[in-house]
């Protein structure tokens, strides 16, 4: 039970994670990171 309670507390205290929107292909035009 102690471990379960610790995980519940961790969820309450941890920051929320969100997925950012996808970048457009134009964002990568001037880098060599993205190519088709």
GROMACS .gro file of C-alpha atoms in nm:
model
   36
    1UNK     CA    1   0.000   0.000   0.000
    2UNK     CA    2   0.289   0.238   0.073
    3UNK     CA    3   0.419   0.205  -0.282
    4UNK     CA    4   0.072   0.257  -0.427
    5UNK     CA    5   0.022   0.569  -0.216
    6UNK     CA    6   0.364   0.700  -0.325
    7UNK     CA    7   0.271   0.665  -0.693
    8UNK     CA    8  -0.059   0.844  -0.637
    9UNK     CA    9   0.126   1.131  -0.466
   10UNK     CA   10   0.378   1.143  -0.752
   11UNK     CA   11   0.099   1.182  -1.006
   12UNK     CA   12  -0.051   1.468  -0.806
   13UNK     CA   13   0.282   1.654  -0.783
   14UNK     CA   14   0.433   1.595  -1.126
   15UNK     CA   15   0.386   1.853  -1.404
   16UNK     CA   16   0.134   1.778  -1.675
   17UNK     CA   17   0.277   1.668  -2.009
   18UNK     CA   18   0.118   1.790  -2.330
   19UNK     CA   19   0.206   1.719  -2.692
   20UNK     CA   20   0.272   2.031  -2.897
   21UNK     CA   21   0.118   2.069  -3.243
   22UNK     CA   22   0.316   1.938  -3.536
   23UNK     CA   23   0.552   2.181  -3.711
   24UNK     CA   24   0.502   2.251  -4.080
   25UNK     CA   25   0.760   2.153  -4.340
   26UNK     CA   26   0.845   2.523  -4.383
   27UNK     CA   27   0.987   2.526  -4.031
   28UNK     CA   28   1.263   2.292  -4.153
   29UNK     CA   29   1.343   2.459  -4.488
   30UNK     CA   30   1.671   2.616  -4.383
   31UNK     CA   31   1.810   2.326  -4.183
   32UNK     CA   32   1.942   1.986  -4.280
   33UNK     CA   33   1.719   1.823  -4.020
   34UNK     CA   34   1.429   1.748  -4.254
   35UNK     CA   35   1.445   1.639  -4.616
   36UNK     CA   36   1.215   1.455  -4.851
   0.00000   0.00000   0.00000
